[in-house]
XYZ file of C-alpha atoms in Angstrom:
635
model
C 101.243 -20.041 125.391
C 102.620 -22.754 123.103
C 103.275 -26.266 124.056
C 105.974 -28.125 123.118
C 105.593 -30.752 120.844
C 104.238 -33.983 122.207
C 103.253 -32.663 126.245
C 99.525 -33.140 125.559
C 99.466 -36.627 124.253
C 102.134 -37.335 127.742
C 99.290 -35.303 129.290
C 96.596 -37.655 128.507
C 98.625 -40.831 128.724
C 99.359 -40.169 132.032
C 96.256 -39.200 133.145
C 93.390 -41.359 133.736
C 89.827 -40.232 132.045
C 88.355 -42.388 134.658
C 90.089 -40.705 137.856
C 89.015 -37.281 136.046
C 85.467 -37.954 135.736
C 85.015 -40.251 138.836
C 85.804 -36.854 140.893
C 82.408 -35.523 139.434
C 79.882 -38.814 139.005
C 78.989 -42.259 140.961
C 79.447 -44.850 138.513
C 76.517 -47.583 137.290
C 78.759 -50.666 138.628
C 76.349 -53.129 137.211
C 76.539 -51.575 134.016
C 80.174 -50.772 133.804
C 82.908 -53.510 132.575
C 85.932 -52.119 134.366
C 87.870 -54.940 133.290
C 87.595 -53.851 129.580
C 87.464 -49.806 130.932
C 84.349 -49.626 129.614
C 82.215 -47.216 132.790
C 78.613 -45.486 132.645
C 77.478 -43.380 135.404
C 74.969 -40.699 135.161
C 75.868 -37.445 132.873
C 77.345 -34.570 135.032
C 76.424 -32.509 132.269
C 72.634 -32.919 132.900
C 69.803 -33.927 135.063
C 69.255 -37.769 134.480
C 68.588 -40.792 136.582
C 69.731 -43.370 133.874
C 73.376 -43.779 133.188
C 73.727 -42.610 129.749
C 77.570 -41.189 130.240
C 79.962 -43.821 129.003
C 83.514 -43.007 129.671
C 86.133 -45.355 127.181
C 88.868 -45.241 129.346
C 91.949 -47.034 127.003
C 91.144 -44.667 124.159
C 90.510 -41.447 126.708
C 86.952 -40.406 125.616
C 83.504 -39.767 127.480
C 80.387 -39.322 125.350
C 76.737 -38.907 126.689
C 73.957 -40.505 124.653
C 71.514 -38.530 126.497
C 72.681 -34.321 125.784
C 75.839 -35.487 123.253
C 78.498 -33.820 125.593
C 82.051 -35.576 124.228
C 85.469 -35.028 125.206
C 88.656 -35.953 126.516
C 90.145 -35.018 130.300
C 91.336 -31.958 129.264
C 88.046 -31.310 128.220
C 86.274 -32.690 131.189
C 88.387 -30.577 133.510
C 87.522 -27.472 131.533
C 83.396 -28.030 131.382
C 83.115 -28.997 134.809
C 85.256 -26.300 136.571
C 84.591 -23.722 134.383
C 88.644 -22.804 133.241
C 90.358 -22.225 130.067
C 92.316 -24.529 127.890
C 95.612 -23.650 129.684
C 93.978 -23.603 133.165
C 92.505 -27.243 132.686
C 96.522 -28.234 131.201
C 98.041 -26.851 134.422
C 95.379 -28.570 136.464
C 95.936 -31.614 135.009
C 99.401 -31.494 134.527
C 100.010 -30.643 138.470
C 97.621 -34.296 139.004
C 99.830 -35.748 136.747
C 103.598 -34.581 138.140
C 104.260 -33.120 135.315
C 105.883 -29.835 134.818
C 104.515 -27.029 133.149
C 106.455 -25.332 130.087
C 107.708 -22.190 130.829
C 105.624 -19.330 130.172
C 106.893 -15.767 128.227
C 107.618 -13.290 130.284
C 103.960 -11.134 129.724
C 102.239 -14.435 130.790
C 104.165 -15.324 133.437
C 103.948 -11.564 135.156
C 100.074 -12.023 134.500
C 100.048 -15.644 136.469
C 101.821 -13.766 139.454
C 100.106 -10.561 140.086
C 96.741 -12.877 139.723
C 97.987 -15.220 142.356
C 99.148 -12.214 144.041
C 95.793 -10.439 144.521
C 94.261 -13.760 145.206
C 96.227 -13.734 148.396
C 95.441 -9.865 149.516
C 92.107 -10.978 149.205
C 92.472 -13.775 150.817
C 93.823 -12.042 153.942
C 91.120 -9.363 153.709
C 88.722 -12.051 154.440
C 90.322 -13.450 157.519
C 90.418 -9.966 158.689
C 86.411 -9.089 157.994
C 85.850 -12.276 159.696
C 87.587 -11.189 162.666
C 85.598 -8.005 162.508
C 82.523 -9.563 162.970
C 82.972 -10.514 166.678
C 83.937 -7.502 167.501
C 82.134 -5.076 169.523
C 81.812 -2.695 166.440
C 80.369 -5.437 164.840
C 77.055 -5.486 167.401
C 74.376 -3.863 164.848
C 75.724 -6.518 161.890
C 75.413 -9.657 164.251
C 71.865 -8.372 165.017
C 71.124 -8.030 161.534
C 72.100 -11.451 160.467
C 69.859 -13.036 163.449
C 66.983 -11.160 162.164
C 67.720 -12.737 158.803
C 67.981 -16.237 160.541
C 71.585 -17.091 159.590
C 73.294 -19.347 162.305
C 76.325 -19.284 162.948
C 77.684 -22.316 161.421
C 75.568 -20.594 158.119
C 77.893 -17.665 158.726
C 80.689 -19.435 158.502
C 80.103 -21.587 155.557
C 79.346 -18.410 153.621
C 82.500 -16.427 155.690
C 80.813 -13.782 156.338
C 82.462 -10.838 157.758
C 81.869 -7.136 158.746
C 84.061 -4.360 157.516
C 84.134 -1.451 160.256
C 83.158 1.993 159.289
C 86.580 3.799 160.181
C 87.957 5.516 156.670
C 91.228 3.040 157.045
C 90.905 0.194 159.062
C 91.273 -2.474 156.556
C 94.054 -0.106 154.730
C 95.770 0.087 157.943
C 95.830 -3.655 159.229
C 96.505 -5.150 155.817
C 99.631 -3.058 155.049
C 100.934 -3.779 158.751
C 101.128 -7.303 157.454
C 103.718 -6.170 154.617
C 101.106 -6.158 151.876
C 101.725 -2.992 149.647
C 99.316 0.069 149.212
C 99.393 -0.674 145.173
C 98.707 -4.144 145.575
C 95.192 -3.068 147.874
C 94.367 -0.276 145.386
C 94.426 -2.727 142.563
C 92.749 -5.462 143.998
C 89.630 -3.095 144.992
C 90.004 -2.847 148.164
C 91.236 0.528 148.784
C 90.600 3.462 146.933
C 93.246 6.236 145.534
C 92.051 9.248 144.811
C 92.506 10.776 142.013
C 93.376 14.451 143.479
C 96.274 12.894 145.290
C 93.933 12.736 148.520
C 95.011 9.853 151.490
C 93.573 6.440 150.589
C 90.625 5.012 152.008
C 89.287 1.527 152.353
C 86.285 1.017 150.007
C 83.642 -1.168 152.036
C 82.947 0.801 155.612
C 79.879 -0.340 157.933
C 79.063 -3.433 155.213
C 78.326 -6.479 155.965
C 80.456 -8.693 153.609
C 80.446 -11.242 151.381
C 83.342 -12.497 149.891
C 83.052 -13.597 145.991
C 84.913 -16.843 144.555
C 85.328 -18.124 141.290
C 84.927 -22.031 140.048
C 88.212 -22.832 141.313
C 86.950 -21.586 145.069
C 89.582 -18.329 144.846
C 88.627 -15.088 146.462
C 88.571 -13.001 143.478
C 86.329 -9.816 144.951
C 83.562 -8.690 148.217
C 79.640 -7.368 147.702
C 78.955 -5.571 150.695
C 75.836 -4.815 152.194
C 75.111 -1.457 154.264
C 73.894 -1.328 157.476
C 72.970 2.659 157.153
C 69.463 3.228 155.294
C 70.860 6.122 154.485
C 74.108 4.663 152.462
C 74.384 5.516 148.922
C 74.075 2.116 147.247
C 72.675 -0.867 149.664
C 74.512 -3.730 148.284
C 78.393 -2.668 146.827
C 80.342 -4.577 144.806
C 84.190 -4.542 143.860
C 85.242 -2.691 141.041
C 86.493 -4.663 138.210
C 90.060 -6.113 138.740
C 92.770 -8.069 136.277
C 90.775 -11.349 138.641
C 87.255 -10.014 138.740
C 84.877 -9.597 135.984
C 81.261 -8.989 137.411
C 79.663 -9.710 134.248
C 81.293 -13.118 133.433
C 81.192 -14.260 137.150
C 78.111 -15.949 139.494
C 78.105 -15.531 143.072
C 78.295 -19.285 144.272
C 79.198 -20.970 141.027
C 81.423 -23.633 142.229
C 79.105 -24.920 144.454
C 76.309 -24.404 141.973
C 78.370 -26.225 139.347
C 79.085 -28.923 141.669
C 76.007 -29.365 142.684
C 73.836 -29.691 139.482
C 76.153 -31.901 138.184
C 74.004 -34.508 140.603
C 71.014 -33.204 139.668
C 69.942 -30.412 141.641
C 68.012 -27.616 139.826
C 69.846 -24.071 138.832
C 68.219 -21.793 140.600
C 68.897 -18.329 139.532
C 68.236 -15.490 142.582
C 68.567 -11.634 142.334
C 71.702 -11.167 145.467
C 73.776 -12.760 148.361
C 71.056 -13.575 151.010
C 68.512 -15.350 148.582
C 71.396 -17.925 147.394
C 72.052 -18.102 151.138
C 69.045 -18.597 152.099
C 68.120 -21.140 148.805
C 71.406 -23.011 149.567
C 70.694 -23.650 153.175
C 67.417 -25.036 152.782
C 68.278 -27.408 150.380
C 68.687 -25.543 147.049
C 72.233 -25.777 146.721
C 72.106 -25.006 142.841
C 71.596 -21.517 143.187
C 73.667 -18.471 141.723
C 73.548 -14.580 141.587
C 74.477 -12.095 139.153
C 76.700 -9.621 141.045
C 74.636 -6.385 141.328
C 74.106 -6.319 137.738
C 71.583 -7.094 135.391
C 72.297 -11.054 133.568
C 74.786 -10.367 130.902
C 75.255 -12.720 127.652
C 78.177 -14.269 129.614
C 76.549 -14.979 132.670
C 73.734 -16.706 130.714
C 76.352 -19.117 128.677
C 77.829 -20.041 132.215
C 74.212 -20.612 133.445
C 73.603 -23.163 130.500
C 77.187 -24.715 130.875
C 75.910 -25.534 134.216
C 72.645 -26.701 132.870
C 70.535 -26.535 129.874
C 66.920 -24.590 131.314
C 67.735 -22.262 134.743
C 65.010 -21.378 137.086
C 65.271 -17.676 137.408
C 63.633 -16.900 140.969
C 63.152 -13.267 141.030
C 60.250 -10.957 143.348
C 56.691 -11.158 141.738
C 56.805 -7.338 142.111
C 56.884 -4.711 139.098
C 60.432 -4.624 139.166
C 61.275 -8.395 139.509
C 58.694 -8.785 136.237
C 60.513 -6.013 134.414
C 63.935 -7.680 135.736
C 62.831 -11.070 134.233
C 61.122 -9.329 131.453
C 64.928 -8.132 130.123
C 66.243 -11.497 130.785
C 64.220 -13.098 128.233
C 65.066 -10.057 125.402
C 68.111 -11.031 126.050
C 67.951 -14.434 125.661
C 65.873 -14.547 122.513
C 68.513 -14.789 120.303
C 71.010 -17.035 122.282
C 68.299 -19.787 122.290
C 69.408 -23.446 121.023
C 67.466 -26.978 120.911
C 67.777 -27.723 124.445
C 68.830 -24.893 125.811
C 66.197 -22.553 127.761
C 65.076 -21.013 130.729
C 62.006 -20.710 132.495
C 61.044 -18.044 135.294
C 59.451 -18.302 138.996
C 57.860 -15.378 140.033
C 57.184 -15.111 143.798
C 54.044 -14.706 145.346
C 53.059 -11.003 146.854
C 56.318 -9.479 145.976
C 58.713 -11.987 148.112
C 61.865 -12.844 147.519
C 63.097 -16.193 148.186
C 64.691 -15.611 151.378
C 61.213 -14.105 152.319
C 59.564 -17.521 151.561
C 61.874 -19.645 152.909
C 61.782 -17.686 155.683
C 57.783 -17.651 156.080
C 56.675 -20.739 154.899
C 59.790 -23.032 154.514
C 61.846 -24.774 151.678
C 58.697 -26.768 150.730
C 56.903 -23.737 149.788
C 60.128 -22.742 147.567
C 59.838 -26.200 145.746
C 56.348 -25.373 144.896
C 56.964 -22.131 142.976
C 60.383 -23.542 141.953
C 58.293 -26.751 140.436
C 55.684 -23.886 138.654
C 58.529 -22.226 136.990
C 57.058 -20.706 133.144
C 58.615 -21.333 130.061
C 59.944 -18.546 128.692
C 57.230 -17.897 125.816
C 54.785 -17.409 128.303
C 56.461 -14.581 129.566
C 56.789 -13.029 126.317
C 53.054 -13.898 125.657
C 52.008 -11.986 129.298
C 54.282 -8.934 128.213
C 52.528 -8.539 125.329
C 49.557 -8.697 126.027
C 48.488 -8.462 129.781
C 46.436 -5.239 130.268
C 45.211 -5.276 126.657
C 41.849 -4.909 125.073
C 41.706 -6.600 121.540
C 38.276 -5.332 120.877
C 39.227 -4.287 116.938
C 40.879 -5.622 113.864
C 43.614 -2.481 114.199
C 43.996 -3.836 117.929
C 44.432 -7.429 116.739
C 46.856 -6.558 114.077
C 49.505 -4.203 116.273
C 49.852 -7.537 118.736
C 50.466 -9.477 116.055
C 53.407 -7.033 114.576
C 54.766 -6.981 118.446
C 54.806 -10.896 118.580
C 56.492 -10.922 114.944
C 59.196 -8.441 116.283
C 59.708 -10.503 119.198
C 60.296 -13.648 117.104
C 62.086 -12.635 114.584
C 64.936 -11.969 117.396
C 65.198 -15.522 117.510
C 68.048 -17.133 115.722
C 67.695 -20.451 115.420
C 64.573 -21.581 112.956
C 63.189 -24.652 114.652
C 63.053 -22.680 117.885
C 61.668 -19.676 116.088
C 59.179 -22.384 114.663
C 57.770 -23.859 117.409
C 57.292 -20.466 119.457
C 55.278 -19.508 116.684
C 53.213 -22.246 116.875
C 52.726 -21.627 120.923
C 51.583 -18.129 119.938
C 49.046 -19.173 117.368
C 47.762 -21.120 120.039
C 47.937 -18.639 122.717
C 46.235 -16.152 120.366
C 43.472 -18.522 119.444
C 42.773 -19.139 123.044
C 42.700 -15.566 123.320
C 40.411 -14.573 120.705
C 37.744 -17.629 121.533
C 39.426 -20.189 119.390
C 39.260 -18.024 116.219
C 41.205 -19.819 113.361
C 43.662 -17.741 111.919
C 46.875 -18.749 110.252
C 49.512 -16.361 112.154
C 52.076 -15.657 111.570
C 51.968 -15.508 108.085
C 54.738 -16.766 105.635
C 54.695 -15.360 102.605
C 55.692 -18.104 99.390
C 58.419 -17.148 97.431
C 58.849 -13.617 98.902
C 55.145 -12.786 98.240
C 51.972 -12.872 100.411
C 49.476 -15.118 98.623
C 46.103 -13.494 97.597
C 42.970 -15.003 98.488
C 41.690 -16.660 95.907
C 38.199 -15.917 95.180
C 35.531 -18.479 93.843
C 35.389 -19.507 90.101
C 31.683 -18.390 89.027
C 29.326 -21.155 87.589
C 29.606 -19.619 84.554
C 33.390 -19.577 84.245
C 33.456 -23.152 85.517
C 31.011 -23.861 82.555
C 33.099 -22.060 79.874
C 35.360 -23.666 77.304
C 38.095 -22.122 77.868
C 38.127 -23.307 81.582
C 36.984 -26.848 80.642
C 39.931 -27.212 78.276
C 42.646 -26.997 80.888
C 43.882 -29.950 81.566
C 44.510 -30.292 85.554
C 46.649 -34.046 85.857
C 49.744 -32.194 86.055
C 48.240 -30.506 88.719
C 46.570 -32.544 90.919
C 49.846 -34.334 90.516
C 51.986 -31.811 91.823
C 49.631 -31.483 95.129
C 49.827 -35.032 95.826
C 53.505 -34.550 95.862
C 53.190 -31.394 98.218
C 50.764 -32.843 100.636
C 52.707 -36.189 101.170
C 55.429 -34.524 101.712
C 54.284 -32.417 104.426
C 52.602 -35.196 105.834
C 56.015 -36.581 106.045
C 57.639 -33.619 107.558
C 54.603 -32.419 109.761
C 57.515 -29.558 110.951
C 56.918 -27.562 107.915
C 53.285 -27.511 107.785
C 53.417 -24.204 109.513
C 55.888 -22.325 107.411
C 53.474 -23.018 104.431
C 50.318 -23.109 106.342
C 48.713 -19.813 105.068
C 49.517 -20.487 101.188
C 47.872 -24.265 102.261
C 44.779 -22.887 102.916
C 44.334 -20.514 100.081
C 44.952 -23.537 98.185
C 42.260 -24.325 94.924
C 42.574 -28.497 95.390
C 41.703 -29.937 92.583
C 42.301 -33.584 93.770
C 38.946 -35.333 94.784
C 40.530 -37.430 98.145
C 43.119 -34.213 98.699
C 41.092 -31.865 101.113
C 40.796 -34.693 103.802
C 44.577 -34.294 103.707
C 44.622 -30.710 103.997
C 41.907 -30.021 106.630
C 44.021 -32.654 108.392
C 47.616 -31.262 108.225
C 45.667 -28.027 109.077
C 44.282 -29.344 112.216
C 47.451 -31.489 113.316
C 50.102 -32.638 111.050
C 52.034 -34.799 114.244
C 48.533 -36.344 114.965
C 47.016 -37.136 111.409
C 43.359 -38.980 111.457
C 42.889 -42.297 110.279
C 40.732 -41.236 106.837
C 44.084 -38.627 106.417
C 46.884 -41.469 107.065
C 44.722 -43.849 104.289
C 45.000 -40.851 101.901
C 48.677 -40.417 102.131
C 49.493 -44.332 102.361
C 47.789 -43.966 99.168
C 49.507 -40.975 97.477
C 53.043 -42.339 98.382
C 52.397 -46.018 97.096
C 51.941 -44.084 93.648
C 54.837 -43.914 91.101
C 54.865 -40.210 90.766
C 54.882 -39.228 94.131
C 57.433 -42.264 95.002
C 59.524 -41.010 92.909
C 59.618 -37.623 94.198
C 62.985 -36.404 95.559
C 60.973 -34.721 98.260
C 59.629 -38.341 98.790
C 62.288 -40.771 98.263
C 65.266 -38.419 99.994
C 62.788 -37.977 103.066
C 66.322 -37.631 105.355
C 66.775 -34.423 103.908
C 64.553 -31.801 105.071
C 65.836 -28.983 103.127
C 65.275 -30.036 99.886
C 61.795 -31.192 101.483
C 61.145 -27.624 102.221
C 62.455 -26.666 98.445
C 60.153 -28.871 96.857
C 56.739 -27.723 98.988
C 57.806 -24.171 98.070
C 58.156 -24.646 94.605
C 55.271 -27.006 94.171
C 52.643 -24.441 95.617
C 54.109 -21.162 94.125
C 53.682 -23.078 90.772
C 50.008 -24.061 92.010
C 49.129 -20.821 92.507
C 50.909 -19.241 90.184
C 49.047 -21.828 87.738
C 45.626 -21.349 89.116
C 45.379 -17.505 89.667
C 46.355 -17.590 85.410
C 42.946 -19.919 85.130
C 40.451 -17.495 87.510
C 42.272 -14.388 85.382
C 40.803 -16.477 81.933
C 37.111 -17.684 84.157
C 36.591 -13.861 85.025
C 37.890 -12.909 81.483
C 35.191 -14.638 80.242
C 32.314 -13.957 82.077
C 33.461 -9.864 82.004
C 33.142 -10.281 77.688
C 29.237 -10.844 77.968
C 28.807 -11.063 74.391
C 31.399 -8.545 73.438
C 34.585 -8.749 71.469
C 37.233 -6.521 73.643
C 40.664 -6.427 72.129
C 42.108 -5.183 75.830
C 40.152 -8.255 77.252
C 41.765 -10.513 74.625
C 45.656 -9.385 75.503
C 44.505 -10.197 78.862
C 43.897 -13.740 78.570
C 46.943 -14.172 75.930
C 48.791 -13.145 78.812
C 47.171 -14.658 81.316
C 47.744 -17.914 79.270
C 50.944 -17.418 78.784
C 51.517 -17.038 82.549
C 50.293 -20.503 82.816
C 52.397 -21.375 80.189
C 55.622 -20.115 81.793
C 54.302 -21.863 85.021
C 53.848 -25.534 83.499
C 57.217 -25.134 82.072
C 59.050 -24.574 85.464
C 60.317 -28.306 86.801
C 61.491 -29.680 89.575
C 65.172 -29.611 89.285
C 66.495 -33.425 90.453
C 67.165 -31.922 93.712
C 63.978 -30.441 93.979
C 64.205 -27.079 92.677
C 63.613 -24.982 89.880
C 66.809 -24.211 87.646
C 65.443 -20.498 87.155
C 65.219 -18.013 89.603
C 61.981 -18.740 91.338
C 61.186 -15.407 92.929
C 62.057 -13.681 89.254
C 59.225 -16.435 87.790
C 57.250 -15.452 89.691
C 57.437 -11.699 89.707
C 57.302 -12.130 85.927
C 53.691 -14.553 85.788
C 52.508 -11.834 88.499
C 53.420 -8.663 85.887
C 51.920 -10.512 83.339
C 48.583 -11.054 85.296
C 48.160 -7.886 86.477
C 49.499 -5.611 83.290
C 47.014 -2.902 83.072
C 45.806 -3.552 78.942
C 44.185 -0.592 76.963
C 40.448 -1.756 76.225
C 39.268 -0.865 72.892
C 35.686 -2.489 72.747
C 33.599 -3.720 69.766
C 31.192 -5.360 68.282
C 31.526 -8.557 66.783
């Protein structure tokens, strides 16, 4: 729907940003200057003691220093309560007395037959509530006393009963005026097909009605009281107001709720966010008999940034939470998580509760895993990793897994949990995993210069400033940017070092970049206080990290490109014994020349190589490896 020119700015003139948000937040009245509409309070966007949230209220704008949520009251209205652009306008503009545009025709029939259905379900839950003091009704009343549920609980949660005759619901709701169409589209009642008599939908349930953030009955989950029903929970079908996989069951008070703090506790149906909510856990939510979809996990982390997601410690509440995480994988952001609570002995939480109270709930709530541990257990729990081969298939499994992961610094620093993980799990074994490969190619070993080579003349004529240069430019910079120490970490320790005071740098960033020894922090202070490395872009322009990472990978492909040139000369030489091989001299002309090509390639200003880098190196790599024709003899 368009707006006419100028109703938003009247919008937000009219309204006040401070009205909006002091709905949703106490304000910090020491630190707020009201005279100068200057407020803080804490953010309703996150959990946080501090007030951090600082609402401007003469230029209309909140901003939190703390998770960087910014906005105006339109926006406000539409985080918090979970509506579009248009619903937060009409919200706003209703608060404000102003009236609303009118709408096209299309939109304005949709806006009716939504409120529409809202109101036939509406009545339907008056009438289930009626139901449940009925006579009929004995077995469900008995049911819910088992399950503890008072009676005030009841009706917080208006709980109803929907008898098992085909049409009573059908029946009463049309003898209040309310069309057969109108029930058949808002699920209640079911048309066959075949032209058969309709038939209410939910018979012998115990129900539930579902509402949306704006606290409208938008659908019913039933639950049977026959063991031998079909299905034992029953949702509605899907509706023009009901979308079961963009919808939680108790989100507004959920939203409302962690917006002062309380955890989001996600549970697997209706009587464990009862039963969570009533003992205190009033930030709990359900999917609605399906498994978590992409959109109920976005309106999970609009609600807050790492759920708890409660589910039975039995096979099927593993593999439950087990598809949960492949799903989130690659919808994972900075900040943005989740982490799992597995119940004891197969509970759910309503069992707990139940057994051993809400302080027992807190505890396995307050021992909730981060997500990569679950990933770790999955992949290896019940494993024996008694061979190389073994060793190697986790390895491509926990590659698989990560390279699902969008975003690189989270993909980073799961990788680095893993190496640890697997290190604990093979008795503190180094190994560098996962491996990076440099420039598109996995770095060889490099295998010991002989004494003899060392000795030779060839080997003592190359001239090695440039190079030890060149590492004194890659290892302060990685010093500097400790991030990137594992992306290069493999081709690091393959490294030939040539500098005398550069392996105590190494060994260090090796060990722990963040947390660099004393002996390792004197070696850079003294590598960056030199000219050369100074002036290194990767040194000087420290802000930006992606010309950082340029400048390592160009500095140790040419390193290695440079040194596996020198060992093809060394081994050259010591293979001639005496003998004059005309295949043996093409191959250290070439291997020369390889070194050649590989001096030649500089650092581009902005830290990288004008030619392509991965064709350089291909070519030094051809060159190495060329397979001559020996023709030997004597000299």
């Amino acid at each position: 729907m368009a707006l006419p020119h100028g109703f938003l700015d009247e919008l937000r003139t009219r309204v006040s940003l401070v009205s909006v948000v002091g709905r949703r937040v106490v304000w910090d009245l020491r630190k707020s200057n009201q005279s100068r509409g200057d407020w803080w309070a804490p953010c309703p966007f996150h959990q946080e003691k501090s007030a951090s949230f600082h609402v401007d209220d003469r230029k209309g704008f909140y901003y939190c220093f703390g998770c960087h949520a910014k906005g105006d009251a339109l926006t406000f209205v539409k985080e918090t309560e979970n509506l579009s652009f248009m619903e937060a306008v009409e919200t706003l503009a209703r608060e404000a007395g102003m009236q609303m545009p009118a709408r096209d025709p299309q939109a304005t029939e949709r806006a009716d037959r939504a409120k529409t259905l809202v109101e036939v379900l509406e009545e339907a839950v008056k009438y289930y509530r009626l139901q449940l003091s009925t006579l009929a009704a004995a077995e469900a009343r008995a049911y819910l006393a088992k399950r503890r549920l008072s009676e005030a609980s009841q009706d917080r949660w208006e709980i109803g009963f929907a008898p098992g005759g085909r049409t009573a619901l059908t029946q009463a709701l049309t003898g209040k005026g309310i069309a057969l169409d109108q029930l058949v589209e808002s699920g209640l009642t079911i048309k066959p097909d075949d032209g058969g008599a309709p038939y209410d939908r939910f018979r012998g349930r115990i129900m539930f009605p579902i509402r949306d953030g704006r606290d409208r009955a938008i659908s019913f989950g039933g639950r049977a009281l026959d063991p031998a029903a079909p299905a034992k929970y029953l949702n509605g079908p899907e509706t023009p107001i009901f979308d079961k996989g963009r919808m939680l069951f108790n989100l507004g008070p959920a939203r409302e709720a962690t917006g002062k703090g309380k955890t989001l506790v996600v549970a697997e149906g209706y009587m464990d966010v009862i039963a969570l909510s009533d003992a205190g856990f009033t930030g709990a939510v359900a999917p609605l008999g399906t498994a978590v979809t992409e959109d109920q996990l976005r309106l999970m982390w609009k609600l807050s940034p790492e759920p708890v997601i409660a589910l039975d410690g039995d096979a099927a509440g593993v593999r439950a939470a087990l598809r949960v995480v492949d799903l989130a994988l690659p919808m994972l952001e900075a900040g943005q998580g989740l982490r799992f609570a597995l119940l004891p002995g197969g509970q759910d939480p309503d069992d707990l509760i139940r057994a051993e109270g809400a302080p027992a709930m807190q505890k396995v709530i307050d021992a909730a895993q981060p997500m990569v541990r679950l990933l770790w257990q999955r992949e290896t729990e019940g494993q024996v990793y008694d061979s190389p081969e073994r060793k190697a298939a986790l390895d491509k499994r926990l590659r698989a897994a990560l390279a699902r992961i969008a975003d690189a610094s989270i993909r980073s620093h799961y990788a680095e949990e893993m190496r640890r993980l697997r290190a604990d799990l093979f008795g503190g074994e180094r190994r560098a995993w996962p491996q990076r490969p440099i420039m598109g190619r996995m770095q060889r070993p490099q295998a010991p210069v002989t004494p003899g080579a060392r000795a030779s003349t060839l080997a003592r004529g190359v001239e090695r400033a440039d190079e030890v240069l060149l590492e004194a430019v890659v290892l302060a910079t990685l010093a500097i940017h400790p991030e990137m120490v594992r992306d290069f970490e493999s081709a690091l320790e393959t490294l030939d070092l040539a500098g005398l005071q550069h392996e105590a740098l190494r060994s260090a960033l090796l060990a722990d970049a963040v947390a660099l020894s004393d002996a390792a922090r004197a070696v850079l202070e003294s590598l960056v206080n030199q000219p050369h490395v100074s002036s290194s872009p990767s040194i000087w322009k420290r802000a930006d990290t992606g010309l950082a990472h340029r400048c390592v990978s160009e500095g140790l492909a040419k390193l290695h490109a440079i040194r596996a040139a020198r060992r093809e000369i060394a081994e050259g030489m010591e293979d001639a014994s005496g003998l004059v091989d005309e295949g043996l001299t093409w191959r250290l002309r070439n291997a020369a020349e390889a070194r050649n090509e590989a001096g030649r390639s500089r650092l581009a200003e902005e830290g990288i190589a004008g030619e392509d880098r991965q064709g350089m190196l291909n070519r030094l790599q051809e060159l190495i490896d060329a397979p001559p024709t020996l023709t030997r003899r004597r000299p």
